[in-house]
Amino acid sequence: MKKSFFTVAGNRLLAENTYEMVLRGDSSAVKKPGQFVHIALDGFYLRRPISVCDWSEHSITMIYKTVGKGTAYMAGLEEGDRLEVLTGLGNGFDSKKSGNKPLLIGGGAGIPPLYALAKKLMQEQKQVFAILGFNRVDEVFYAEEFASLGVNVIITTVDGSVGRKGFVTDAMEIDMADYTYTYSCGPEPMLKAVYEKAVSDGQYSFEERMGCGFGACMGCACQTKYGSKRICREGPVLEKEEIVW
Amino acid sequence: MKKSFFTVAGNRLLAENTYEMVLRGDSSAVKKPGQFVHIALDGFYLRRPISVCDWSEHSITMIYKTVGKGTAYMAGLEEGDRLEVLTGLGNGFDSKKSGNKPLLIGGGAGIPPLYALAKKLMQEQKQVFAILGFNRVDEVFYAEEFASLGVNVIITTVDGSVGRKGFVTDAMEIDMADYTYTYSCGPEPMLKAVYEKAVSDGQYSFEERMGCGFGACMGCACQTKYGSKRICREGPVLEKEEIVW
Amino acid sequence: MVDTSINLSGLHLSNPIIPASGTFGFGYEFAEIYDINILGSFSFKGTTKEPRFGNAAPRIAETHAGMLNAIGLQNPGIDKVISEELPKLKQVFSKPVIANISGFSLEEYAYCCEKIDKEEQVGIIEVNISCPNVHEGGMSFGTSPESAAAVTKAVKAVTSKPVYMKLSPNVTDIAEIAAACEEAGADGISLINTLTGMRIDLKRKKPILNNVTGGLSGPAVLPIALRMVWEVYKKVSIPIIGMGGVSTAEDVIEMMLAGATAVSVGAANLKDPFASKNIIESLPDAMKELGIKKLTDIIGGAHNA
Amino acid sequence: MVDTSINLSGLHLSNPIIPASGTFGFGYEFAEIYDINILGSFSFKGTTKEPRFGNAAPRIAETHAGMLNAIGLQNPGIDKVISEELPKLKQVFSKPVIANISGFSLEEYAYCCEKIDKEEQVGIIEVNISCPNVHEGGMSFGTSPESAAAVTKAVKAVTSKPVYMKLSPNVTDIAEIAAACEEAGADGISLINTLTGMRIDLKRKKPILNNVTGGLSGPAVLPIALRMVWEVYKKVSIPIIGMGGVSTAEDVIEMMLAGATAVSVGAANLKDPFASKNIIESLPDAMKELGIKKLTDIIGGAHNA
Ligand SMILES: Cc1cc2nc3c(=O)[nH]c(=O)nc-3n(C[C@H](O)[C@H](O)[C@H](O)COP(=O)(O)OP(=O)(O)OC[C@H]3O[C@@H](n4cnc5c(N)ncnc54)[C@H](O)[C@@H]3O)c2cc1C
Ligand SMILES: Cc1cc2nc3c(=O)[nH]c(=O)nc-3n(C[C@H](O)[C@H](O)[C@H](O)COP(=O)(O)OP(=O)(O)OC[C@H]3O[C@@H](n4cnc5c(N)ncnc54)[C@H](O)[C@@H]3O)c2cc1C
Ligand SMILES: Cc1cc2nc3c(=O)[nH]c(=O)nc-3n(C[C@H](O)[C@H](O)[C@H](O)COP(=O)(O)O)c2cc1C
Ligand SMILES: Cc1cc2nc3c(=O)[nH]c(=O)nc-3n(C[C@H](O)[C@H](O)[C@H](O)COP(=O)(O)O)c2cc1C
Ligand code: FES
Ligand code: FES
């Protein structure tokens, strides 16, 4: 974990209520896809946890949905604004477990961390499939970005306005077969549906309301088959086999 | 009273811990010298009351001393920053009572409202005298500004580093004689000393911690010979004869 | 069109917003800047039998997301309120007003309520029992179920207007006290009054407030107020005027979901003179955003979930 | 050079800063980012007889200038704390630590304290009496002088270490409870624990916390904490560990002027992992600014003014 200041280098609307923010600063604490940062916002007591979508030596990219006052405040930030951020939080995904043909399944605001994971897996020469689920065409983002990495991308929308009509799990059934591993991030009902449908082992990334974000308060603890785990520290990524719903 | 937004048009260090801030905006509610504005500051629950030092149709000038967190925050504001301000508060000084040879006595952060008053009195063709008291030469501000209005200015400093050594009341005794009226603003001990020394009637401007600043909460009420008065509404200027120490 | 109206002990209010006692004076200061007839109602400055100047200055201190006040119930006394303030108020406010009454003995409470009972302008009497009981060692009437019930009975005996008991949050079990008031005949409960707090001036190394302690209010206390409204709603069946830290239309909705039928806005009026107006004006949009058609539908709504 | 050291029941602390129980875990997370030996001491996560998972999520909600928590005393149980946590802690913290103990019956409190009494690493036992008493209808031990005194006695009987009773602020008269603890043999008083509050999720129209209510802490509660420390200081003569909303060196000084001998920092550590370090490092400058040479000189200083 590192606490440092970042400068907003970009903050653009990607899709309905969905923004991509690029932060310039010291990203040295970020080690793995699936980790998150914890952002202090003026006038809000608690920080906001946001997944690292991508990073380079001096920048971090995040994608966030405006769901409340904090994310709305973030949407109003402009290039040059400064943010105090904790970086390098969470365990992240383990790309080593993927096998040859990993399947990434993301829903809405759960998609961003899968992007850095996909990048890593492609670097590791895997044949990567990604099912990205949205409600409507207006919400779709990063389909091309995944595709340009060389990922086989399947889009699903609940209303069928683009891609396959239905849920991500419908695409799992119909479009996929011999995937070796599952990586998933999205709303809890989606994670559960994926968990139930998945024929492979996998890693699932969870969200929880956080106090500290670095393991001090027990605010984010959840039960697993191997005892209590803190989503901010032993998570947000849990192994399929340990999950208790 | 009016609530509106102002833009900082200038914010410069005048003297030790003393700043002059010019605000651009609708000053139409300001009617009299001695009135004050009530400034909302980000991150502070209560507003900060500051006297109007000068005003024109589209601007208000204030001079403030950094004594705590709110005024320190103000000192950090820059040209272009926006402030939400209540204007037109307080009764202000009554220039009509001055007679021909009014004496203005101000101490430190109590001097600013006397500037607008001096301007008004000069416009009304009075022969204006002002005793401006400071602790040290480093704190002195606006001596020339008063002088350029045509005011006869006497500076006092407690340590004698400039002007007459001593308190404003020392100058009253030695330098002045036939003043027709006293207008005074400054720390309460100074007001009391002036009150005791003054041979004329006069108006004295008081400070009090405020809740609302516009008469709703009774937070600033004080006892006078004519009953309770709210410093923010029936004050900050009280008549000499009504003051109860 | 959404419906913001509510019913409070038979009074029809066009919206649930009631500026809180002590933060709206007798309405004139606000009537100068907007038409206060847009308010559901308002609760006037706490009034006592005798005129009171209150505490010496300083009476106000700033806190994080809030403020302390130690006004000490400054008011012109019940007789002057009736003879001077109410007639003046009539010229700017045509709706029934809430009369906030304080006292330091049962007799004082009864005296004021009996007098105010005759005033047509008054729709509800709100009885502030946070004041110290001079006859019983200075503990506030609001700190025990017995003394709270005693005030309720004393007041109910002399008025036919609805009586709302305004409770102090500085207690171990506020629901127990609310229940005692209900049992004693109260028509409703107002809560919360301010939480006792203090600040110290670091330079002078002494308390900022001349009175040493004062009452904390503002957004800082909202979670405590919500919890107390929640607990009282569970315990009593009379309506609640909820307050404590409410500053936005969303806060109003949160307070009603916790169990309030109407909502008072206090310190927010001091921070921003237009606060109550802004809340009233943004309430319909906030309701639409949350899919609320009729405000009365959500009273206590979070209890069913 | 200013002197920041204090003495707490015979323990010499190089400064009065004690991260508060539940906000510093067992220290490791912080030891990774700074040398925690700069702390005066710290109070470890509330420990009970049996291991506890605590409440279901969500356990955290944001408030204005503060937060709610409903952790529900998650801890590995006293035996594991002694066998696993303390030895690990020893590697990163060489000073005496404060053992925070909770329980749901007198027996549980006594059990834990008797066990921890044998641990050399422990300098002070801080007994949290905000927990509900399972044998008496679930009211917290800290809500009556009698039950607070009963816990004090039960604990004092089994340990020779200094015992600090940690009081709940959710009471009518906290000084009375502190006095009962002193009378029962307590060596010091810690206050305040969190204030019970709640928030409601407007979209889901139900409480945010799975537990419905949680404990409010952070800057919002500072004025209440100061008032309670002030009242307790007036009533008892044993030392006070003051806490509630402390986030800066100035807050520490304010707390000590109110009567605290040492000062705990809670939520601030969660908001900023370096908070306690920053406070310790800025304390000397803050003292100089205010003309304070020796920190112990100002304990209760605002009472003399
Ligand atoms: C590890 C992790 C990674 C995340 N990554 C992303 C991401 O990449 N993109 C994205 O859009 N969102 C992400 N989220 C969710 C994001 O944190 C919330 O949407 C955000 O905190 C909402 O803040 P708000 O002020 O807008 O909402 P409000 O509802 O006003 O927030 C109130 C409080 O609740 C908390 N909160 C509300 N919703 C959530 C939630 N779903 N998870 C955790 N805390 C919540 C807030 O942090 C705040 O403390 C992630 C959450 C976690 C735990
Ligand atoms: C009518 C009026 C006119 C004023 N005009 C001027 C002026 O022209 N120039 C100037 O430098 N100062 C003026 N003051 C004083 C100025 O308001 C305070 O210095 C300022 O509020 C301090 O704020 P702070 O946050 O820096 O101090 P803090 O001590 O951190 O403030 C804490 C709280 O106390 C209040 N407070 C502290 N000191 C005072 C005070 N002396 N008077 C009223 N409230 C106080 C603050 O407003 C705030 O609510 C005036 C005060 C009043 C009442
Ligand atoms: C300046 C001030 C004066 C108050 N005076 C009274 C009063 O006279 N009678 C009363 O019942 N409550 C009084 N209160 C309490 C408020 O009516 C309200 O209960 C409390 O402030 C909580 O609401 P808030 O957080 O919105 O301010 C006063 C509050 C403030 C801030
Ligand atoms: C997340 C969290 C967990 C806490 N757990 C405990 C605990 O286990 N035992 C205890 O005595 N107090 C506990 N507390 C209370 C704190 O020790 C402290 O008394 C309170 O938070 C007030 O201080 P603050 O405002 O600085 O946070 C906890 C507080 C928080 C925020
Ligand atoms: S959020 Fe504090 S332990 Fe995870
Ligand atoms: S500050 Fe509210 S009445 Fe003067």
mmCIF file of C-alpha atoms and ligand atoms in Angstrom, chain A residues 36 38 208-221 229-234, chain D residues 22 29 60 71 270, ligand 5:
data_model
loop_
_atom_site.group_PDB
_atom_site.id
_atom_site.type_symbol
_atom_site.label_atom_id
_atom_site.label_comp_id
_atom_site.label_asym_id
_atom_site.label_seq_id
_atom_site.Cartn_x
_atom_site.Cartn_y
_atom_site.Cartn_z
ATOM 1 C CA PHE A 36 -8.023 -1.478 -6.434
ATOM 2 C CA HIS A 38 -8.985 3.988 -2.554
ATOM 3 C CA GLU A 208 -18.146 -4.563 -0.045
ATOM 4 C CA ARG A 209 -18.622 -1.241 1.749
ATOM 5 C CA MET A 210 -15.288 -0.327 3.250
ATOM 6 C CA GLY A 211 -14.032 1.608 6.221
ATOM 7 C CA CYS A 212 -10.286 1.603 5.732
ATOM 8 C CA GLY A 213 -9.618 -0.446 2.589
ATOM 9 C CA PHE A 214 -6.323 -1.783 3.928
ATOM 10 C CA GLY A 215 -7.296 -4.371 6.491
ATOM 11 C CA ALA A 216 -7.514 -2.445 9.751
ATOM 12 C CA CYS A 217 -11.216 -2.195 10.576
ATOM 13 C CA MET A 218 -12.893 -5.496 9.654
ATOM 14 C CA GLY A 219 -15.559 -3.434 7.913
ATOM 15 C CA CYS A 220 -15.478 -5.547 4.772
ATOM 16 C CA ALA A 221 -15.105 -9.008 6.240
ATOM 17 C CA LYS A 229 -11.697 -12.862 4.876
ATOM 18 C CA ARG A 230 -11.389 -9.130 4.421
ATOM 19 C CA ILE A 231 -12.524 -8.147 0.921
ATOM 20 C CA CYS A 232 -10.001 -5.311 0.972
ATOM 21 C CA ARG A 233 -7.051 -7.507 1.827
ATOM 22 C CA GLU A 234 -7.603 -11.249 1.334
ATOM 23 C CA GLY D 22 -11.015 -1.586 16.478
ATOM 24 C CA GLU D 29 -1.310 -3.325 8.752
ATOM 25 C CA ILE D 60 -19.984 0.383 7.269
ATOM 26 C CA ILE D 71 -18.504 -4.790 12.995
ATOM 27 C CA LEU D 270 -9.155 4.422 8.711
HETATM 28 S S1 FES E 5 -12.304 -2.078 4.829
HETATM 29 FE FE1 FES E 5 -11.280 -2.069 6.723
HETATM 30 S S2 FES E 5 -10.678 -4.170 6.873
HETATM 31 FE FE2 FES E 5 -11.432 -4.051 4.869
#
